[in-house]
PDB file of C-alpha atoms in Angstrom:
ATOM      1  CA  UNK S 208      37.741 158.546 145.913  1.00 81.00           C
ATOM      2  CA  UNK S 209      35.031 157.355 144.249  1.00 90.00           C
ATOM      3  CA  UNK S 210      35.619 153.799 144.911  1.00 90.00           C
ATOM      4  CA  UNK S 211      35.507 155.098 148.726  1.00 88.00           C
ATOM      5  CA  UNK S 212      32.242 156.058 148.848  1.00 91.00           C
ATOM      6  CA  UNK S 213      31.298 152.922 146.424  1.00 92.00           C
ATOM      7  CA  UNK S 214      32.295 150.079 149.105  1.00 89.00           C
ATOM      8  CA  UNK S 215      31.534 152.719 151.974  1.00 92.00           C
ATOM      9  CA  UNK S 216      27.967 151.968 150.690  1.00 93.00           C
ATOM     10  CA  UNK S 217      28.313 148.400 149.491  1.00 93.00           C
ATOM     11  CA  UNK S 218      29.205 147.745 153.009  1.00 91.00           C
ATOM     12  CA  UNK S 219      26.243 150.010 155.003  1.00 93.00           C
ATOM     13  CA  UNK S 220      23.620 148.160 152.701  1.00 95.00           C
ATOM     14  CA  UNK S 221      25.050 144.412 152.873  1.00 92.00           C
ATOM     15  CA  UNK S 222      27.200 143.995 157.079  1.00 90.00           C
ATOM     16  CA  UNK S 223      25.516 146.469 158.508  1.00 92.00           C
ATOM     17  CA  UNK S 224      21.337 144.418 158.350  1.00 92.00           C
ATOM     18  CA  UNK S 225      22.707 140.992 158.375  1.00 89.00           C
ATOM     19  CA  UNK S 226      25.288 142.229 161.479  1.00 90.00           C
ATOM     20  CA  UNK S 227      22.252 144.179 163.146  1.00 91.00           C
ATOM     21  CA  UNK S 228      19.152 140.706 161.999  1.00 90.00           C
ATOM     22  CA  UNK S 229      21.969 138.574 164.070  1.00 88.00           C
ATOM     23  CA  UNK S 230      22.106 140.859 167.324  1.00 89.00           C
ATOM     24  CA  UNK S 231      18.551 140.525 167.057  1.00 90.00           C
ATOM     25  CA  UNK S 232      17.955 137.337 166.615  1.00 84.00           C
ATOM     26  CA  UNK S 233      15.681 138.243 163.351  1.00 86.00           C
ATOM     27  CA  UNK S 234      16.639 135.739 161.452  1.00 83.00           C
ATOM     28  CA  UNK S 235      14.634 133.108 159.827  1.00 82.00           C
ATOM     29  CA  UNK S 236      13.532 129.985 160.911  1.00 84.00           C
ATOM     30  CA  UNK S 237      15.743 127.733 158.509  1.00 83.00           C
ATOM     31  CA  UNK S 238      18.836 129.856 159.571  1.00 80.00           C
ATOM     32  CA  UNK S 239      18.951 129.208 162.854  1.00 79.00           C
ATOM     33  CA  UNK S 240      20.467 125.879 163.297  1.00 79.00           C
ATOM     34  CA  UNK S 241      23.464 127.069 160.565  1.00 76.00           C
ATOM     35  CA  UNK S 242      23.861 130.384 162.279  1.00 76.00           C
ATOM     36  CA  UNK S 243      24.001 129.261 165.688  1.00 80.00           C
ATOM     37  CA  UNK S 244      24.969 131.138 168.066  1.00 83.00           C
ATOM     38  CA  UNK S 245      24.061 134.223 166.677  1.00 84.00           C
ATOM     39  CA  UNK S 246      24.993 137.091 168.865  1.00 89.00           C
ATOM     40  CA  UNK S 247      28.509 136.294 168.254  1.00 89.00           C
ATOM     41  CA  UNK S 248      27.949 136.059 164.356  1.00 89.00           C
ATOM     42  CA  UNK S 249      26.887 139.573 164.956  1.00 91.00           C
ATOM     43  CA  UNK S 250      29.133 140.696 166.641  1.00 93.00           C
ATOM     44  CA  UNK S 251      31.921 139.827 164.677  1.00 93.00           C
ATOM     45  CA  UNK S 252      30.086 140.908 161.931  1.00 92.00           C
ATOM     46  CA  UNK S 253      29.489 144.162 162.397  1.00 94.00           C
ATOM     47  CA  UNK S 254      33.788 143.749 163.772  1.00 94.00           C
ATOM     48  CA  UNK S 255      33.817 143.842 159.997  1.00 94.00           C
ATOM     49  CA  UNK S 256      31.165 146.407 158.971  1.00 94.00           C
ATOM     50  CA  UNK S 257      33.143 148.661 161.253  1.00 94.00           C
ATOM     51  CA  UNK S 258      36.765 148.325 159.369  1.00 93.00           C
ATOM     52  CA  UNK S 259      34.626 149.618 155.978  1.00 92.00           C
ATOM     53  CA  UNK S 260      34.080 153.326 157.832  1.00 94.00           C
ATOM     54  CA  UNK S 261      37.516 153.195 159.687  1.00 94.00           C
ATOM     55  CA  UNK S 262      39.391 153.156 156.559  1.00 91.00           C
ATOM     56  CA  UNK S 263      37.178 155.201 154.274  1.00 93.00           C
ATOM     57  CA  UNK S 264      36.500 157.644 156.709  1.00 94.00           C
ATOM     58  CA  UNK S 265      39.485 159.137 157.087  1.00 94.00           C
ATOM     59  CA  UNK S 266      40.690 159.165 152.970  1.00 92.00           C
ATOM     60  CA  UNK S 267      37.195 161.071 151.806  1.00 92.00           C
ATOM     61  CA  UNK S 268      37.793 163.948 155.013  1.00 93.00           C
ATOM     62  CA  UNK S 269      41.672 163.573 153.414  1.00 92.00           C
ATOM     63  CA  UNK S 270      43.198 163.924 156.576  1.00 94.00           C
ATOM     64  CA  UNK S 271      46.770 163.383 156.962  1.00 95.00           C
ATOM     65  CA  UNK S 272      48.703 160.567 156.207  1.00 95.00           C
ATOM     66  CA  UNK S 273      49.981 159.684 159.725  1.00 96.00           C
ATOM     67  CA  UNK S 274      45.528 159.559 161.006  1.00 96.00           C
ATOM     68  CA  UNK S 275      44.582 157.206 157.532  1.00 95.00           C
ATOM     69  CA  UNK S 276      47.228 154.788 158.878  1.00 96.00           C
ATOM     70  CA  UNK S 277      46.354 154.945 162.184  1.00 96.00           C
ATOM     71  CA  UNK S 278      42.728 153.862 161.272  1.00 96.00           C
ATOM     72  CA  UNK S 279      43.835 151.582 158.992  1.00 95.00           C
ATOM     73  CA  UNK S 280      45.664 150.391 161.392  1.00 97.00           C
ATOM     74  CA  UNK S 281      43.002 150.221 163.846  1.00 97.00           C
ATOM     75  CA  UNK S 282      40.736 148.729 161.594  1.00 96.00           C
ATOM     76  CA  UNK S 283      42.656 145.756 161.144  1.00 97.00           C
ATOM     77  CA  UNK S 284      42.855 144.900 164.927  1.00 97.00           C
ATOM     78  CA  UNK S 285      39.132 145.451 165.477  1.00 96.00           C
ATOM     79  CA  UNK S 286      38.924 142.454 162.080  1.00 96.00           C
ATOM     80  CA  UNK S 287      41.179 140.821 163.898  1.00 97.00           C
ATOM     81  CA  UNK S 288      38.933 140.739 167.278  1.00 96.00           C
ATOM     82  CA  UNK S 289      36.492 139.687 164.958  1.00 95.00           C
ATOM     83  CA  UNK S 290      37.927 136.978 163.629  1.00 96.00           C
ATOM     84  CA  UNK S 291      38.405 135.694 166.635  1.00 96.00           C
ATOM     85  CA  UNK S 292      35.141 136.169 167.916  1.00 94.00           C
ATOM     86  CA  UNK S 293      33.995 133.695 164.892  1.00 91.00           C
ATOM     87  CA  UNK S 294      36.790 130.843 165.690  1.00 93.00           C
ATOM     88  CA  UNK S 295      35.503 130.992 169.637  1.00 92.00           C
ATOM     89  CA  UNK S 296      32.080 130.827 168.880  1.00 87.00           C
ATOM     90  CA  UNK S 297      32.466 128.217 165.862  1.00 86.00           C
ATOM     91  CA  UNK S 298      35.100 126.187 168.254  1.00 86.00           C
ATOM     92  CA  UNK S 299      32.201 126.335 171.169  1.00 79.00           C
ATOM     93  CA  UNK S 300      29.279 125.260 168.996  1.00 76.00           C
ATOM     94  CA  UNK S 301      31.567 122.190 167.898  1.00 73.00           C
ATOM     95  CA  UNK S 302      32.017 121.097 171.984  1.00 68.00           C
ATOM     96  CA  UNK S 303      28.856 121.655 173.123  1.00 61.00           C
ATOM     97  CA  UNK S 304      26.890 117.874 172.035  1.00 62.00           C
ATOM     98  CA  UNK S 305      23.337 118.905 170.673  1.00 57.00           C
TER      99      UNK S 305
END
């Protein structure tokens, strides 16, 4: 149970601020070329963060196994969507000449 709290705290302190920074465009100038396009990557990072509460909260609330399984399945779908967004964003930057 303590590992759920630790994981939730770690992901909240690392992924959530980074994804919000990418979504709002508040990234240091030296990192902008590496992280371009920022909005899709911020959305993907937010999707990766969403998996942590979807997995941890039902377990911490001592929900039934079916609810925990459904939340885990939803978390997997959200992470898969985030992966697809990163792949599409990466491919679009490769195709577009600068």
